[in-house]
Amino acid sequence: MSKQFDVVVIGGGPGGYIAAIRAAQLGFQVACIDEWKNAAGGPAPGGTCTNVGCIPSKALLQSSEHFEHANHHFADHGITATDVKMDVAKMIARKDTVVKQNNDGILYLFKKNKVTFFHGRGSFAGKAEGGYTLNVAGKTEESITAKQVIIATGSNARALPGTPFDEVNVLSNDGALRVGAVPKKLALIGSGVIGLEMGSVWRRLGAEVTILEGLPTFLGAVDEQIAKEAKKAFDKQGLKIELGVKVGEIVNGKNGVTVNYTNAKGEAIVLDADKLIVSIGRVPNTIGLNAEAIGLQLDERGAIVVDGECKTNVPGVWAVGDVVHGPMLAHKAEEEGVAVAERMAGQHGHVNFNTIPWVIYTSPEIAWVGRTEQQLKADGVAYKAGTFPFLANGRARALGDTTGMVKFLADATTDEILGVHMVGPQVSELISEAVVAMEFRASAEDIARICHAHPSLSEATKEAALAVDKRTLNF
Ligand code: FAD
Ligand code: NAI
């Protein structure tokens, strides 16, 4: 007989596991099905984010940044570090430990919240009385029924047509996070978030990195002034980024990969590399879900069609995270997961898409929330801008990292904050203040009048808010 639940969540990534926990907190009998396997074949919940995304990439960014500091910045502090070596295998093993800690943490949270976990692939078998029947194909086959289902099956890396990932030479994010030795020459296609983060890791470790970007503008979604400042810093580091290229034939050979492309000037270039990372976006994943069994509607990109409340076209079936429209971010998936669980319980779950922060964890870091200056211009909104450089911030000087700035955009009439954009040290943390401010519909003056600790990088946020009214104190 099949096991019965109020709610079954398919997918244990940040969208799914958080939805399961919240639903359990609200009194539902909940199961979560996830198929991700660790190296030993055991369960590894956490999805892309935990296994081959957010967490492992940040672990490698941290290790490679330490290496960069030891090689290039310790001397400024009077520290001599000679013969600094990187043991790549150890770095990867540390990353794997960090991933496992997160996998285990989620399994513990399931237990704590009485969420039943199934390790295997979940698929729809069809409608059942008062709900749906699902099959779980793992070590054993199980049949379960649920009154309501949340689909959180995530996304997969997009491959270039004709160039499949072999994860040896042609790498997706998965292979890019477990390269065994520093490649001498590394090519990347796509200078988006993964291209910049992974390019930074391997450049810091000594690879000669070339990133090929199809668009003529660098980080088109980022505020232009911030993107320009970031590009300047990446150029200085030796991260080679070629914009406006057209990628042609790619040959995956015995000794590496050859990428033929046309550069922005129209010249034909042949680029030889030991490894190629393809980071040209991700596609929603519904593979193996048997969505047809319940008549689930997908759009032309393969994403599950949902309304503003994450309801699909099938009653009682919801979808969240990368598998639906919107930014492919872990915290967006989580917010949707919580909102859906609360809606199921008759509450007013809410996700504010205007205040979802973005962070790119390069050095300098890039972070933003709200609209960019180019978007405000396009929308015909009258605004005031204020910027403050980290060069004039005492803490940044003490840290030895004065790259970048904080920028505020506020409504010209009401002074309401419309966007905050940052490039510089630790802005991944600083951006939270801007998110809170925008959630509470604060004015730039509100931030300017709040006491910020001295010396701290957050003083640059206060000063940028003051700059909106042209009254910075330290610049
Ligand atoms: P996923 O995390 O993809 O989880 C889906 C889960 O469902 C997987 O475990 C999968 O195995 C499982 N599954 C799929 N189908 C089935 C099925 N039929 N049965 C059972 N299980 C199934 N976002 C950030 O916010 N910050 C970052 O720093 C960041 N860094 C990233 C770095 C990289 C290299 C990559 C690739 C992504 C990064 N992201 C980051 C994006 C983030 O990982 C995704 O937005 C997030 O994981 C989406 O969560 P999700 O729950 O929708 O899907
Ligand atoms: P992306 O959308 O960030 O960047 C893809 C880039 O590839 C774009 O600049 C695009 O113009 C370019 N491109 C596309 N096709 C191309 C082609 N044929 N030739 C040359 N260039 C081409 O996608 P990416 O980097 O793969 O990351 C996927 C998603 O994962 C991100 O959009 C983000 O949602 C998430 N992510 C988030 C991170 C974070 O929050 N720090 C880190 C890494 C990923």
Coordinates of C-alpha atoms in Angstrom, one line a residue, residues 1-473:
M1 CA 0.0 0.0 0.0
S2 CA 1.3 3.4 -0.8
K3 CA 2.4 5.8 2.0
Q4 CA 0.2 8.8 2.4
F5 CA 1.3 12.4 2.9
D6 CA -0.3 15.8 3.0
V7 CA 2.5 17.3 1.0
V8 CA 5.2 15.7 -1.1
V9 CA 8.1 17.9 -2.4
I10 CA 10.1 16.6 -5.4
G11 CA 13.6 17.9 -5.2
G12 CA 15.7 18.6 -2.2
G13 CA 17.6 21.7 -3.3
P14 CA 17.1 25.1 -1.5
G15 CA 13.6 25.5 -3.0
G16 CA 12.5 22.0 -2.1
Y17 CA 14.1 21.3 1.3
I18 CA 13.1 24.7 2.7
A19 CA 9.5 24.2 1.4
A20 CA 9.4 20.8 3.1
I21 CA 10.6 22.2 6.4
R22 CA 8.2 25.1 6.4
A23 CA 5.3 22.9 5.4
A24 CA 6.2 20.5 8.3
Q25 CA 6.4 23.5 10.7
L26 CA 2.9 24.4 9.7
G27 CA 1.6 21.0 10.7
F28 CA 1.5 19.1 7.4
Q29 CA 2.7 15.5 7.1
V30 CA 5.5 16.0 4.6
A31 CA 7.8 13.9 2.4
C32 CA 10.7 15.2 0.3
I33 CA 12.1 13.1 -2.6
D34 CA 15.6 13.8 -3.9
E35 CA 17.8 11.8 -6.2
W36 CA 21.2 13.4 -5.8
K37 CA 23.9 10.8 -4.9
N38 CA 27.2 11.4 -3.2
A39 CA 30.4 9.6 -4.4
A40 CA 29.4 6.6 -2.3
G41 CA 25.9 6.5 -3.8
G42 CA 24.3 7.8 -0.6
P43 CA 21.9 10.7 -0.3
A44 CA 23.2 14.2 -0.9
P45 CA 20.3 16.6 -0.4
G46 CA 20.8 20.3 -1.1
G47 CA 20.6 20.2 -4.9
T48 CA 22.7 22.1 -7.3
C49 CA 23.3 24.8 -4.7
T50 CA 24.9 22.4 -2.1
N51 CA 26.6 19.9 -4.4
V52 CA 27.8 21.7 -7.5
G53 CA 26.8 25.4 -7.0
C54 CA 26.7 28.0 -4.4
I55 CA 28.5 26.2 -1.6
P56 CA 31.4 24.4 -3.4
S57 CA 32.1 27.4 -5.6
K58 CA 32.4 29.6 -2.5
A59 CA 34.7 27.1 -0.9
L60 CA 37.1 27.2 -3.9
L61 CA 36.8 31.0 -4.1
Q62 CA 38.0 31.1 -0.4
S63 CA 40.9 28.7 -0.9
S64 CA 42.1 30.4 -4.0
E65 CA 41.8 33.8 -2.4
H66 CA 44.0 32.7 0.5
F67 CA 46.5 31.5 -2.1
E68 CA 46.4 34.9 -3.9
H69 CA 46.9 36.8 -0.7
A70 CA 49.8 34.6 0.4
N71 CA 51.5 35.1 -3.0
H72 CA 50.7 38.8 -3.6
H73 CA 49.4 40.6 -0.6
F74 CA 51.1 39.2 2.6
A75 CA 54.3 41.1 1.8
D76 CA 52.4 44.5 2.2
H77 CA 51.8 43.4 5.8
G78 CA 55.5 42.6 6.4
I79 CA 54.8 38.8 6.2
T80 CA 57.3 36.8 4.1
A81 CA 55.7 33.8 2.5
T82 CA 58.1 32.0 0.2
D83 CA 57.6 28.9 -1.8
V84 CA 53.8 29.1 -1.4
K85 CA 52.3 26.0 -3.0
M86 CA 48.7 24.9 -3.7
D87 CA 47.8 21.3 -3.2
V88 CA 44.8 21.2 -5.5
A89 CA 43.7 17.7 -4.4
K90 CA 43.6 19.0 -0.8
M91 CA 41.6 22.1 -1.8
I92 CA 39.1 19.9 -3.6
A93 CA 38.9 17.5 -0.6
R94 CA 38.2 20.4 1.7
K95 CA 35.5 21.6 -0.6
D96 CA 34.0 18.1 -0.6
T97 CA 34.0 18.1 3.2
V98 CA 32.2 21.5 3.3
V99 CA 29.6 20.0 0.8
K100 CA 29.1 16.9 3.0
Q101 CA 28.6 19.0 6.1
N102 CA 25.8 20.8 4.3
N103 CA 24.3 17.5 3.0
D104 CA 24.3 16.1 6.5
G105 CA 22.9 19.3 7.9
I106 CA 19.8 19.0 5.7
L107 CA 19.3 15.3 6.6
Y108 CA 19.4 16.4 10.3
L109 CA 16.9 19.2 9.6
F110 CA 14.5 16.7 8.0
K111 CA 14.7 14.5 11.1
K112 CA 14.3 17.5 13.4
N113 CA 11.2 18.7 11.5
K114 CA 9.8 15.2 10.9
V115 CA 10.0 15.4 7.2
T116 CA 10.2 11.9 5.6
F117 CA 13.1 11.7 3.2
F118 CA 13.1 9.4 0.1
H119 CA 16.3 8.9 -1.8
G120 CA 15.5 8.3 -5.5
R121 CA 13.8 9.8 -8.5
G122 CA 10.3 11.0 -8.0
S123 CA 7.8 10.8 -10.9
F124 CA 4.1 11.3 -11.3
A125 CA 2.1 8.1 -11.7
G126 CA -1.2 9.9 -12.0
K127 CA -4.1 11.3 -10.1
A128 CA -5.3 9.6 -7.0
E129 CA -8.4 10.2 -4.9
G130 CA -7.9 13.6 -3.3
G131 CA -4.4 14.0 -4.7
Y132 CA -1.6 12.4 -6.7
T133 CA 0.3 9.1 -6.8
L134 CA 4.1 9.3 -7.2
N135 CA 6.7 6.7 -7.8
V136 CA 10.0 6.8 -6.1
A137 CA 12.8 4.9 -7.9
G138 CA 15.7 4.5 -5.6
K139 CA 17.4 1.4 -4.2
T140 CA 13.8 0.1 -3.9
E141 CA 10.6 1.2 -5.7
E142 CA 8.0 3.0 -3.6
S143 CA 4.6 4.4 -4.3
I144 CA 3.4 7.4 -2.3
T145 CA 0.4 9.6 -2.4
A146 CA 0.1 13.3 -1.6
K147 CA -2.8 15.7 -1.4
Q148 CA -0.5 18.5 -2.7
V149 CA 2.8 18.4 -4.5
I150 CA 5.6 21.0 -4.7
I151 CA 7.9 20.5 -7.7
A152 CA 11.4 21.9 -7.1
T153 CA 13.5 20.0 -9.6
G154 CA 15.9 22.8 -10.4
S155 CA 18.0 23.3 -13.5
N156 CA 20.9 21.9 -15.5
A157 CA 23.8 23.5 -17.2
R158 CA 23.1 24.5 -20.8
A159 CA 25.5 22.9 -23.3
L160 CA 26.7 24.5 -26.6
P161 CA 25.0 22.8 -29.5
G162 CA 27.4 20.1 -30.8
T163 CA 29.7 20.3 -27.8
P164 CA 28.4 18.0 -25.1
F165 CA 30.0 18.1 -21.6
D166 CA 32.4 15.3 -21.1
E167 CA 33.5 16.7 -17.7
V168 CA 37.1 15.9 -18.6
N169 CA 37.9 18.6 -21.1
V170 CA 34.6 20.3 -21.7
L171 CA 33.3 21.2 -18.3
S172 CA 29.9 22.3 -16.9
N173 CA 29.8 23.8 -13.4
D174 CA 30.1 20.2 -12.1
G175 CA 33.4 19.4 -13.7
A176 CA 34.7 23.0 -13.1
L177 CA 34.5 22.4 -9.4
R178 CA 36.6 19.2 -9.4
V179 CA 39.5 19.9 -11.8
G180 CA 42.4 17.8 -10.5
A181 CA 45.3 20.1 -11.4
V182 CA 45.6 23.7 -12.3
P183 CA 45.2 23.9 -16.1
K184 CA 47.9 25.9 -17.8
K185 CA 45.4 27.4 -20.2
L186 CA 41.7 27.7 -19.3
A187 CA 39.0 28.9 -21.7
L188 CA 35.5 29.8 -20.6
I189 CA 32.5 30.6 -22.7
G190 CA 30.1 33.1 -21.1
S191 CA 31.2 35.9 -18.8
G192 CA 28.2 35.7 -16.6
V193 CA 28.2 34.7 -12.9
I194 CA 29.7 31.3 -13.2
G195 CA 32.3 32.4 -15.8
L196 CA 33.6 35.2 -13.6
E197 CA 33.6 33.1 -10.3
M198 CA 35.2 30.0 -11.8
G199 CA 37.5 32.1 -14.0
S200 CA 38.7 33.9 -10.8
V201 CA 39.3 30.6 -9.0
W202 CA 41.6 29.1 -11.6
R203 CA 43.3 32.4 -12.5
R204 CA 44.3 32.9 -8.8
L205 CA 45.8 29.4 -8.9
G206 CA 47.9 30.2 -11.9
A207 CA 45.9 29.3 -15.0
E208 CA 46.0 31.6 -18.0
V209 CA 42.3 32.4 -18.3
T210 CA 40.4 33.6 -21.3
I211 CA 36.6 34.2 -21.1
L212 CA 34.7 34.5 -24.3
E213 CA 31.4 36.5 -24.1
G214 CA 28.9 36.7 -26.9
L215 CA 27.4 40.0 -25.9
P216 CA 29.2 43.3 -26.6
T217 CA 28.6 44.6 -23.1
F218 CA 30.1 43.3 -19.9
L219 CA 27.5 42.2 -17.3
G220 CA 24.6 43.8 -19.0
A221 CA 22.2 43.3 -16.1
V222 CA 24.5 45.1 -13.7
D223 CA 24.5 48.9 -13.2
E224 CA 26.9 50.2 -16.0
Q225 CA 29.1 52.3 -13.6
I226 CA 29.6 49.3 -11.3
A227 CA 30.2 46.8 -14.2
K228 CA 32.8 49.2 -15.6
E229 CA 34.6 49.4 -12.3
A230 CA 34.5 45.6 -11.9
K231 CA 35.9 45.1 -15.4
K232 CA 38.8 47.5 -14.7
A233 CA 39.7 45.4 -11.6
F234 CA 39.4 42.1 -13.5
D235 CA 41.6 43.5 -16.4
K236 CA 44.2 44.5 -13.8
Q237 CA 44.2 41.0 -12.4
G238 CA 44.9 39.5 -15.8
L239 CA 41.5 37.9 -16.2
K240 CA 41.2 38.2 -20.0
I241 CA 37.6 38.8 -21.0
E242 CA 36.8 39.1 -24.7
L243 CA 33.4 40.7 -25.5
G244 CA 31.3 40.5 -28.6
V245 CA 32.7 37.2 -29.9
K246 CA 31.1 34.6 -32.0
V247 CA 32.0 31.1 -31.0
G248 CA 32.5 28.7 -33.9
E249 CA 33.7 25.2 -34.1
I250 CA 35.0 23.6 -30.9
V251 CA 37.3 20.6 -31.2
N252 CA 37.6 18.4 -28.1
G253 CA 40.9 16.6 -28.7
K254 CA 43.2 14.3 -26.8
N255 CA 45.3 17.0 -25.3
G256 CA 42.7 19.7 -24.8
V257 CA 40.2 21.8 -26.5
T258 CA 40.4 24.1 -29.5
V259 CA 37.9 27.0 -29.7
N260 CA 37.5 28.8 -33.0
Y261 CA 35.9 32.1 -32.6
T262 CA 35.5 35.5 -34.3
N263 CA 36.4 38.5 -32.2
A264 CA 34.6 41.8 -32.0
K265 CA 36.8 43.1 -34.8
G266 CA 35.8 40.2 -37.1
E267 CA 39.1 38.5 -36.9
A268 CA 39.2 34.7 -36.8
I269 CA 41.0 33.4 -33.7
V270 CA 42.0 29.9 -32.7
L271 CA 42.3 29.4 -28.9
D272 CA 43.9 26.3 -27.6
A273 CA 43.1 25.4 -24.0
D274 CA 43.7 22.5 -21.6
K275 CA 40.1 22.8 -20.3
L276 CA 37.0 24.6 -21.4
I277 CA 34.2 25.6 -19.0
V278 CA 30.9 26.3 -20.7
S279 CA 28.9 28.7 -18.6
I280 CA 26.2 30.1 -20.9
G281 CA 23.2 29.8 -18.6
R282 CA 21.0 27.0 -17.2
V283 CA 17.9 25.2 -18.4
P284 CA 14.9 24.2 -16.2
N285 CA 14.9 20.5 -15.3
T286 CA 11.8 18.3 -15.6
I287 CA 13.6 15.2 -16.8
G288 CA 12.1 12.0 -15.5
L289 CA 9.2 13.7 -13.7
N290 CA 6.6 12.3 -16.1
A291 CA 4.9 15.6 -16.1
E292 CA 2.6 14.4 -18.9
A293 CA 0.9 12.0 -16.5
I294 CA -0.9 14.9 -14.9
G295 CA -0.9 17.3 -17.9
L296 CA 1.5 19.8 -16.4
Q297 CA 2.1 22.8 -18.6
L298 CA 5.7 23.8 -19.6
D299 CA 6.7 26.9 -21.5
E300 CA 8.9 27.0 -24.6
R301 CA 12.1 27.0 -22.4
G302 CA 10.9 23.9 -20.6
A303 CA 10.1 25.8 -17.4
I304 CA 7.0 24.9 -15.5
V305 CA 4.3 27.5 -16.0
V306 CA 3.2 29.0 -12.7
D307 CA 1.0 32.0 -11.7
G308 CA 2.1 34.7 -9.3
E309 CA 1.6 32.3 -6.4
C310 CA 3.6 29.4 -7.9
K311 CA 0.5 27.4 -8.7
T312 CA 0.8 25.3 -11.9
N313 CA -2.1 24.6 -14.2
V314 CA -2.8 21.4 -12.2
P315 CA -4.8 22.0 -9.0
G316 CA -2.8 21.1 -5.9
V317 CA 0.5 21.1 -7.8
W318 CA 2.9 23.9 -7.2
A319 CA 6.4 24.7 -8.5
V320 CA 9.3 26.8 -7.2
G321 CA 12.9 27.7 -7.8
D322 CA 15.0 27.3 -11.0
V323 CA 12.3 25.1 -12.6
V324 CA 10.0 28.2 -12.9
H325 CA 10.6 31.7 -14.3
G326 CA 12.6 34.3 -12.4
P327 CA 16.2 34.6 -11.3
M328 CA 18.0 31.3 -10.8
L329 CA 19.1 32.0 -7.3
A330 CA 19.1 29.8 -4.2
H331 CA 17.5 32.5 -2.0
K332 CA 14.8 33.2 -4.6
A333 CA 14.0 29.4 -4.6
E334 CA 13.9 29.4 -0.8
E335 CA 11.6 32.4 -0.6
E336 CA 9.2 30.8 -3.0
G337 CA 9.3 27.5 -1.1
V338 CA 8.4 29.2 2.2
A339 CA 5.6 31.2 0.4
V340 CA 4.1 28.1 -1.1
A341 CA 4.0 26.2 2.2
E342 CA 2.3 29.2 3.8
R343 CA -0.2 29.5 1.0
M344 CA -1.1 25.8 1.4
A345 CA -1.8 26.6 5.1
G346 CA -4.1 29.4 4.1
Q347 CA -1.6 32.1 4.9
H348 CA -0.5 35.0 2.7
G349 CA 2.9 33.8 1.6
H350 CA 4.7 36.6 -0.3
V351 CA 7.9 37.0 -2.4
N352 CA 9.0 40.6 -3.2
F353 CA 10.8 40.2 -6.6
N354 CA 11.9 43.9 -6.4
T355 CA 14.2 43.2 -3.4
I356 CA 16.0 40.0 -4.3
P357 CA 19.7 40.7 -4.0
W358 CA 22.3 39.5 -6.5
V359 CA 25.9 38.8 -5.5
I360 CA 28.9 37.8 -7.6
Y361 CA 31.6 36.4 -5.3
T362 CA 34.6 37.6 -7.3
S363 CA 37.2 39.9 -5.9
P364 CA 36.1 42.6 -5.9
E365 CA 32.6 41.3 -5.1
I366 CA 29.7 42.7 -6.9
A367 CA 26.2 43.1 -5.3
W368 CA 23.0 44.9 -6.0
V369 CA 19.3 45.1 -5.3
G370 CA 16.6 47.1 -7.1
R371 CA 16.8 48.9 -10.4
T372 CA 20.0 50.1 -12.2
E373 CA 20.6 53.6 -13.5
Q374 CA 20.0 52.4 -17.0
Q375 CA 16.7 50.8 -16.0
L376 CA 15.5 54.0 -14.3
K377 CA 16.4 56.0 -17.4
A378 CA 14.5 53.5 -19.6
D379 CA 11.5 53.6 -17.2
G380 CA 11.5 57.4 -17.3
V381 CA 11.9 57.7 -13.5
A382 CA 13.4 60.9 -12.2
Y383 CA 16.2 59.9 -9.7
K384 CA 19.1 61.1 -7.7
A385 CA 22.4 59.2 -7.6
G386 CA 25.0 59.1 -4.8
T387 CA 28.3 57.2 -4.8
F388 CA 31.1 56.7 -2.3
P389 CA 34.4 55.1 -3.1
F390 CA 36.0 52.5 -0.8
L391 CA 39.3 54.5 -1.3
A392 CA 37.9 57.0 1.2
N393 CA 36.8 54.4 3.7
G394 CA 39.2 53.9 6.7
R395 CA 38.4 50.2 7.2
A396 CA 38.9 49.4 3.5
R397 CA 42.4 51.1 3.7
A398 CA 43.2 49.1 6.9
L399 CA 42.1 45.9 5.0
G400 CA 44.3 46.9 2.1
D401 CA 41.4 46.6 -0.3
T402 CA 40.1 49.9 -1.6
T403 CA 38.7 48.9 -5.0
G404 CA 35.2 49.9 -5.8
M405 CA 32.3 51.9 -4.5
V406 CA 28.7 52.0 -3.1
K407 CA 26.1 53.6 -5.2
F408 CA 22.6 54.7 -4.2
L409 CA 19.7 55.5 -6.5
A410 CA 16.8 57.3 -5.0
D411 CA 13.6 58.8 -6.3
A412 CA 14.1 62.5 -7.1
T413 CA 10.9 63.6 -5.4
T414 CA 10.3 61.2 -2.5
D415 CA 13.9 60.1 -1.8
E416 CA 12.8 56.5 -1.7
I417 CA 15.6 54.1 -2.4
L418 CA 15.2 52.5 -5.8
G419 CA 18.4 50.6 -6.2
V420 CA 21.7 50.1 -4.4
H421 CA 24.8 48.8 -6.3
M422 CA 28.1 47.8 -4.9
V423 CA 31.5 46.7 -6.1
G424 CA 34.3 46.1 -3.6
P425 CA 35.3 44.2 -0.5
Q426 CA 32.7 42.1 1.3
V427 CA 29.8 43.8 -0.4
S428 CA 28.0 40.4 -0.3
E429 CA 27.4 41.2 3.3
L430 CA 26.9 45.0 3.0
I431 CA 24.0 44.5 0.5
S432 CA 21.7 43.1 3.2
E433 CA 21.3 46.6 4.7
A434 CA 20.1 47.9 1.4
V435 CA 17.6 45.0 1.1
V436 CA 16.2 45.7 4.5
A437 CA 16.0 49.4 3.7
M438 CA 14.2 48.8 0.4
E439 CA 11.8 46.2 2.1
F440 CA 10.8 49.0 4.5
R441 CA 10.6 51.5 1.7
A442 CA 13.3 53.6 3.4
S443 CA 14.6 56.9 1.9
A444 CA 18.2 57.6 1.3
E445 CA 18.1 60.0 4.2
D446 CA 17.0 57.3 6.5
I447 CA 20.2 55.4 5.9
A448 CA 22.2 58.6 6.0
R449 CA 20.9 59.4 9.5
I450 CA 21.5 55.9 10.9
C451 CA 24.6 55.4 13.1
H452 CA 27.1 52.9 11.4
A453 CA 30.0 51.4 13.4
H454 CA 33.4 53.0 12.8
P455 CA 35.6 51.8 11.3
S456 CA 33.5 49.6 9.1
L457 CA 32.9 49.1 5.4
S458 CA 29.2 49.8 6.1
E459 CA 30.2 53.4 6.5
A460 CA 30.6 53.5 2.8
T461 CA 26.9 52.6 2.6
K462 CA 26.0 55.5 4.9
E463 CA 28.2 57.9 2.9
A464 CA 26.7 56.9 -0.4
A465 CA 23.3 57.6 1.0
L466 CA 24.6 61.0 2.1
A467 CA 26.0 61.5 -1.4
V468 CA 22.5 61.3 -2.8
D469 CA 22.0 64.7 -1.1
K470 CA 25.5 65.8 -2.0
R471 CA 26.7 65.9 1.6
T472 CA 29.3 63.2 2.1
L473 CA 31.4 63.8 5.2

